[in-house]
């Protein structure tokens, strides 16, 4: 038996308008939520015309000319504007009867291209039991006939399977929302052995490690830990009155785990670092789940992915902005400080689900409104734009702080006060990085075999350690994805 898609009733009118106004064909994305029992489609968004099409008022006449790259780029941009729980779950084509024979082949190609593009950007992996079917919707502009099929995007050889397409009024008017604020403090060391310090690549590597820590975190929903298979609303009072405009929020706290199993012996390596990237601040996260007896597991998974996506997307947007404004080959800096864009939410008519976007501090409201029209084909009033992260002080920024330092030379000026005090060594700061690959109760760190620098310490309390190296030197210890990272500042 094929899948059933329950579709917001207003989408039917939207698709009908497109079929009347745009010829000979139009493509677009389907946005919604998958669940084990049923799938929901709450938005349909046409592919924006390219600049030359706007100017010349011409549309391509053959499906062979479908711009696959343009459509996948649009899908990537749209996916950034979706809160947790929502995803691009299909593609549609509205075409004239003459083009209907080629529509299904074009849809199949687009389904796999879009999914490949979106998967490439993700820092999380889908669960084994997760729904991997994506919808391919074909509509005849003349007869209005709707044909819905699905393809399994995990199987490149997948063939089309029939699916039901059912309209339903007020489908997303009373979905459940989960909100949380996550305090981010990610330290990414830059190895001295690296030939160049690619900001984007190093940041993404650090985010990859951090995302695993989020995946392993404990989530408290309204102050309680709940079993994965229980219903999200179990034990809660349902909202009364007009569900058309009501939103039931759950407040979520995220507890990151500080230790793994201590059954394995730890090993450590020491690496010299020439700088660091620090990603710090508070980010607002939100996820939505359908109201048809959702499980705790579904809700937490949606929120986890929003936490990971929102930080990753902000960094991507920042890097794109840097390339546009500063060029791709900027080098030889010692310190950079970049404020990441703020998150905002915008309501959708007839739904309590809000869509998301990001803005830099100097970005005008008009630019945000234009982006919603272009990407989501939705007009937005200025008063409907809700900034999730109002920044009142510098400490509330979510920022990227990049520091690069020259490594100290082996020779030094013997008249230096620091050199005299430390047996002929210079006193510039360098960084030594120690990473444990596993956990045990005690860790012995041997600095280049020098017995004066062997340190043993307990890892029961993983928040902060101070370790003496020679005299009056300190070590800052922080957790990264279940492995212990030690950043050592020493005088060399």
PDB file of N, CA, C and O in Angstrom, residues 212-253:
ATOM      1  N   UNK A 212      27.473  15.893  17.081  1.00  0.00           N
ATOM      2  CA  UNK A 212      27.398  14.574  17.729  1.00  0.00           C
ATOM      3  C   UNK A 212      27.103  14.726  19.214  1.00  0.00           C
ATOM      4  O   UNK A 212      26.427  13.894  19.825  1.00  0.00           O
ATOM      5  N   UNK A 213      27.617  15.804  19.810  1.00  0.00           N
ATOM      6  CA  UNK A 213      27.336  16.060  21.223  1.00  0.00           C
ATOM      7  C   UNK A 213      25.853  16.393  21.416  1.00  0.00           C
ATOM      8  O   UNK A 213      25.235  15.941  22.389  1.00  0.00           O
ATOM      9  N   UNK A 214      25.287  17.146  20.479  1.00  0.00           N
ATOM     10  CA  UNK A 214      23.855  17.464  20.557  1.00  0.00           C
ATOM     11  C   UNK A 214      23.019  16.195  20.389  1.00  0.00           C
ATOM     12  O   UNK A 214      22.021  15.985  21.098  1.00  0.00           O
ATOM     13  N   UNK A 215      23.423  15.335  19.474  1.00  0.00           N
ATOM     14  CA  UNK A 215      22.699  14.072  19.256  1.00  0.00           C
ATOM     15  C   UNK A 215      22.666  13.232  20.535  1.00  0.00           C
ATOM     16  O   UNK A 215      21.694  12.520  20.793  1.00  0.00           O
ATOM     17  N   UNK A 216      23.733  13.302  21.339  1.00  0.00           N
ATOM     18  CA  UNK A 216      23.821  12.492  22.565  1.00  0.00           C
ATOM     19  C   UNK A 216      23.260  13.200  23.789  1.00  0.00           C
ATOM     20  O   UNK A 216      23.355  12.679  24.908  1.00  0.00           O
ATOM     21  N   UNK A 217      22.703  14.403  23.613  1.00  0.00           N
ATOM     22  CA  UNK A 217      22.222  15.187  24.757  1.00  0.00           C
ATOM     23  C   UNK A 217      20.928  14.624  25.326  1.00  0.00           C
ATOM     24  O   UNK A 217      20.220  13.847  24.682  1.00  0.00           O
ATOM     25  N   UNK A 218      20.634  15.047  26.549  1.00  0.00           N
ATOM     26  CA  UNK A 218      19.383  14.683  27.219  1.00  0.00           C
ATOM     27  C   UNK A 218      18.447  15.883  27.118  1.00  0.00           C
ATOM     28  O   UNK A 218      18.847  17.024  27.353  1.00  0.00           O
ATOM     29  N   UNK A 219      17.179  15.632  26.771  1.00  0.00           N
ATOM     30  CA  UNK A 219      16.214  16.707  26.583  1.00  0.00           C
ATOM     31  C   UNK A 219      15.117  16.622  27.648  1.00  0.00           C
ATOM     32  O   UNK A 219      14.481  15.579  27.794  1.00  0.00           O
ATOM     33  N   UNK A 220      14.941  17.712  28.382  1.00  0.00           N
ATOM     34  CA  UNK A 220      13.870  17.795  29.369  1.00  0.00           C
ATOM     35  C   UNK A 220      12.706  18.547  28.741  1.00  0.00           C
ATOM     36  O   UNK A 220      12.857  19.711  28.333  1.00  0.00           O
ATOM     37  N   UNK A 221      11.548  17.914  28.653  1.00  0.00           N
ATOM     38  CA  UNK A 221      10.361  18.560  28.099  1.00  0.00           C
ATOM     39  C   UNK A 221       9.476  19.011  29.248  1.00  0.00           C
ATOM     40  O   UNK A 221       9.000  18.189  30.027  1.00  0.00           O
ATOM     41  N   UNK A 222       9.320  20.317  29.379  1.00  0.00           N
ATOM     42  CA  UNK A 222       8.594  20.905  30.516  1.00  0.00           C
ATOM     43  C   UNK A 222       9.131  20.372  31.844  1.00  0.00           C
ATOM     44  O   UNK A 222       8.375  20.043  32.761  1.00  0.00           O
ATOM     45  N   UNK A 223      10.456  20.257  31.898  1.00  0.00           N
ATOM     46  CA  UNK A 223      11.119  19.857  33.141  1.00  0.00           C
ATOM     47  C   UNK A 223      11.172  18.363  33.383  1.00  0.00           C
ATOM     48  O   UNK A 223      11.641  17.929  34.447  1.00  0.00           O
ATOM     49  N   UNK A 224      10.716  17.544  32.435  1.00  0.00           N
ATOM     50  CA  UNK A 224      10.660  16.097  32.652  1.00  0.00           C
ATOM     51  C   UNK A 224      11.405  15.341  31.556  1.00  0.00           C
ATOM     52  O   UNK A 224      11.422  15.760  30.397  1.00  0.00           O
ATOM     53  N   UNK A 225      11.987  14.221  31.956  1.00  0.00           N
ATOM     54  CA  UNK A 225      12.539  13.288  30.972  1.00  0.00           C
ATOM     55  C   UNK A 225      11.442  12.277  30.632  1.00  0.00           C
ATOM     56  O   UNK A 225      10.860  11.660  31.523  1.00  0.00           O
ATOM     57  N   UNK A 226      11.157  12.141  29.349  1.00  0.00           N
ATOM     58  CA  UNK A 226      10.079  11.241  28.941  1.00  0.00           C
ATOM     59  C   UNK A 226      10.619  10.120  28.075  1.00  0.00           C
ATOM     60  O   UNK A 226      11.581  10.301  27.337  1.00  0.00           O
ATOM     61  N   UNK A 227       9.994   8.969  28.165  1.00  0.00           N
ATOM     62  CA  UNK A 227      10.377   7.832  27.325  1.00  0.00           C
ATOM     63  C   UNK A 227      10.096   8.143  25.865  1.00  0.00           C
ATOM     64  O   UNK A 227       9.087   8.784  25.530  1.00  0.00           O
ATOM     65  N   UNK A 228      10.965   7.650  24.990  1.00  0.00           N
ATOM     66  CA  UNK A 228      10.846   7.939  23.558  1.00  0.00           C
ATOM     67  C   UNK A 228       9.501   7.553  22.966  1.00  0.00           C
ATOM     68  O   UNK A 228       8.958   8.252  22.106  1.00  0.00           O
ATOM     69  N   UNK A 229       8.972   6.424  23.393  1.00  0.00           N
ATOM     70  CA  UNK A 229       7.768   5.901  22.756  1.00  0.00           C
ATOM     71  C   UNK A 229       6.470   6.390  23.387  1.00  0.00           C
ATOM     72  O   UNK A 229       5.383   5.971  22.971  1.00  0.00           O
ATOM     73  N   UNK A 230       6.548   7.250  24.410  1.00  0.00           N
ATOM     74  CA  UNK A 230       5.313   7.795  24.978  1.00  0.00           C
ATOM     75  C   UNK A 230       4.809   8.937  24.099  1.00  0.00           C
ATOM     76  O   UNK A 230       5.560   9.526  23.320  1.00  0.00           O
ATOM     77  N   UNK A 231       3.532   9.236  24.228  1.00  0.00           N
ATOM     78  CA  UNK A 231       2.969  10.351  23.471  1.00  0.00           C
ATOM     79  C   UNK A 231       3.433  11.670  24.069  1.00  0.00           C
ATOM     80  O   UNK A 231       3.532  11.813  25.292  1.00  0.00           O
ATOM     81  N   UNK A 232       3.700  12.631  23.202  1.00  0.00           N
ATOM     82  CA  UNK A 232       4.240  13.915  23.645  1.00  0.00           C
ATOM     83  C   UNK A 232       3.303  14.612  24.626  1.00  0.00           C
ATOM     84  O   UNK A 232       3.747  15.238  25.589  1.00  0.00           O
ATOM     85  N   UNK A 233       1.994  14.499  24.389  1.00  0.00           N
ATOM     86  CA  UNK A 233       1.018  15.203  25.225  1.00  0.00           C
ATOM     87  C   UNK A 233       0.514  14.376  26.409  1.00  0.00           C
ATOM     88  O   UNK A 233      -0.388  14.804  27.112  1.00  0.00           O
ATOM     89  N   UNK A 234       1.103  13.225  26.620  1.00  0.00           N
ATOM     90  CA  UNK A 234       0.654  12.374  27.730  1.00  0.00           C
ATOM     91  C   UNK A 234       0.863  13.103  29.054  1.00  0.00           C
ATOM     92  O   UNK A 234       1.947  13.577  29.362  1.00  0.00           O
ATOM     93  N   UNK A 235      -0.196  13.180  29.834  1.00  0.00           N
ATOM     94  CA  UNK A 235      -0.111  13.849  31.124  1.00  0.00           C
ATOM     95  C   UNK A 235      -0.283  15.349  31.056  1.00  0.00           C
ATOM     96  O   UNK A 235      -0.283  16.026  32.083  1.00  0.00           O
ATOM     97  N   UNK A 236      -0.445  15.916  29.844  1.00  0.00           N
ATOM     98  CA  UNK A 236      -0.646  17.358  29.711  1.00  0.00           C
ATOM     99  C   UNK A 236      -2.102  17.648  29.380  1.00  0.00           C
ATOM    100  O   UNK A 236      -2.787  16.864  28.732  1.00  0.00           O
ATOM    101  N   UNK A 237      -2.544  18.814  29.807  1.00  0.00           N
ATOM    102  CA  UNK A 237      -3.905  19.225  29.480  1.00  0.00           C
ATOM    103  C   UNK A 237      -3.940  19.788  28.073  1.00  0.00           C
ATOM    104  O   UNK A 237      -3.090  20.591  27.701  1.00  0.00           O
ATOM    105  N   UNK A 238      -4.909  19.349  27.298  1.00  0.00           N
ATOM    106  CA  UNK A 238      -5.044  19.872  25.940  1.00  0.00           C
ATOM    107  C   UNK A 238      -5.664  21.270  25.985  1.00  0.00           C
ATOM    108  O   UNK A 238      -6.448  21.589  26.870  1.00  0.00           O
ATOM    109  N   UNK A 239      -5.281  22.074  25.018  1.00  0.00           N
ATOM    110  CA  UNK A 239      -5.832  23.427  24.936  1.00  0.00           C
ATOM    111  C   UNK A 239      -7.325  23.370  24.608  1.00  0.00           C
ATOM    112  O   UNK A 239      -7.757  22.558  23.799  1.00  0.00           O
ATOM    113  N   UNK A 240      -8.048  24.286  25.244  1.00  0.00           N
ATOM    114  CA  UNK A 240      -9.479  24.358  24.967  1.00  0.00           C
ATOM    115  C   UNK A 240      -9.782  25.583  24.118  1.00  0.00           C
ATOM    116  O   UNK A 240      -8.980  26.503  24.009  1.00  0.00           O
ATOM    117  N   UNK A 241     -10.981  25.595  23.580  1.00  0.00           N
ATOM    118  CA  UNK A 241     -11.403  26.767  22.823  1.00  0.00           C
ATOM    119  C   UNK A 241     -11.043  26.651  21.363  1.00  0.00           C
ATOM    120  O   UNK A 241     -11.017  25.577  20.789  1.00  0.00           O
ATOM    121  N   UNK A 242     -10.715  27.804  20.775  1.00  0.00           N
ATOM    122  CA  UNK A 242     -10.479  27.877  19.335  1.00  0.00           C
ATOM    123  C   UNK A 242      -9.103  27.359  18.974  1.00  0.00           C
ATOM    124  O   UNK A 242      -8.101  28.043  19.154  1.00  0.00           O
ATOM    125  N   UNK A 243      -9.038  26.139  18.483  1.00  0.00           N
ATOM    126  CA  UNK A 243      -7.746  25.557  18.114  1.00  0.00           C
ATOM    127  C   UNK A 243      -7.230  26.123  16.807  1.00  0.00           C
ATOM    128  O   UNK A 243      -6.091  25.880  16.439  1.00  0.00           O
ATOM    129  N   UNK A 244      -8.073  26.888  16.102  1.00  0.00           N
ATOM    130  CA  UNK A 244      -7.636  27.444  14.828  1.00  0.00           C
ATOM    131  C   UNK A 244      -6.445  28.387  15.025  1.00  0.00           C
ATOM    132  O   UNK A 244      -5.622  28.536  14.147  1.00  0.00           O
ATOM    133  N   UNK A 245      -6.392  29.098  16.148  1.00  0.00           N
ATOM    134  CA  UNK A 245      -5.340  30.100  16.330  1.00  0.00           C
ATOM    135  C   UNK A 245      -4.437  29.820  17.528  1.00  0.00           C
ATOM    136  O   UNK A 245      -3.685  30.663  17.937  1.00  0.00           O
ATOM    137  N   UNK A 246      -4.596  28.652  18.123  1.00  0.00           N
ATOM    138  CA  UNK A 246      -3.836  28.373  19.337  1.00  0.00           C
ATOM    139  C   UNK A 246      -2.609  27.526  19.041  1.00  0.00           C
ATOM    140  O   UNK A 246      -2.623  26.686  18.158  1.00  0.00           O
ATOM    141  N   UNK A 247      -1.550  27.808  19.791  1.00  0.00           N
ATOM    142  CA  UNK A 247      -0.323  27.033  19.663  1.00  0.00           C
ATOM    143  C   UNK A 247       0.038  26.480  21.025  1.00  0.00           C
ATOM    144  O   UNK A 247       0.102  27.232  22.002  1.00  0.00           O
ATOM    145  N   UNK A 248       0.271  25.195  21.113  1.00  0.00           N
ATOM    146  CA  UNK A 248       0.660  24.591  22.380  1.00  0.00           C
ATOM    147  C   UNK A 248       2.172  24.428  22.379  1.00  0.00           C
ATOM    148  O   UNK A 248       2.727  23.627  21.621  1.00  0.00           O
ATOM    149  N   UNK A 249       2.847  25.226  23.213  1.00  0.00           N
ATOM    150  CA  UNK A 249       4.297  25.209  23.273  1.00  0.00           C
ATOM    151  C   UNK A 249       4.779  24.292  24.400  1.00  0.00           C
ATOM    152  O   UNK A 249       4.174  24.219  25.457  1.00  0.00           O
ATOM    153  N   UNK A 250       5.902  23.639  24.155  1.00  0.00           N
ATOM    154  CA  UNK A 250       6.595  22.887  25.201  1.00  0.00           C
ATOM    155  C   UNK A 250       7.963  23.520  25.385  1.00  0.00           C
ATOM    156  O   UNK A 250       8.672  23.774  24.413  1.00  0.00           O
ATOM    157  N   UNK A 251       8.289  23.808  26.644  1.00  0.00           N
ATOM    158  CA  UNK A 251       9.597  24.393  26.947  1.00  0.00           C
ATOM    159  C   UNK A 251      10.601  23.254  27.128  1.00  0.00           C
ATOM    160  O   UNK A 251      10.362  22.316  27.880  1.00  0.00           O
ATOM    161  N   UNK A 252      11.719  23.342  26.429  1.00  0.00           N
ATOM    162  CA  UNK A 252      12.696  22.251  26.437  1.00  0.00           C
ATOM    163  C   UNK A 252      14.053  22.744  26.947  1.00  0.00           C
ATOM    164  O   UNK A 252      14.499  23.833  26.576  1.00  0.00           O
ATOM    165  N   UNK A 253      14.662  21.971  27.798  1.00  0.00           N
ATOM    166  CA  UNK A 253      16.026  22.232  28.257  1.00  0.00           C
ATOM    167  C   UNK A 253      16.943  21.151  27.691  1.00  0.00           C
ATOM    168  O   UNK A 253      16.588  19.972  27.675  1.00  0.00           O
TER     169      UNK A 253
END
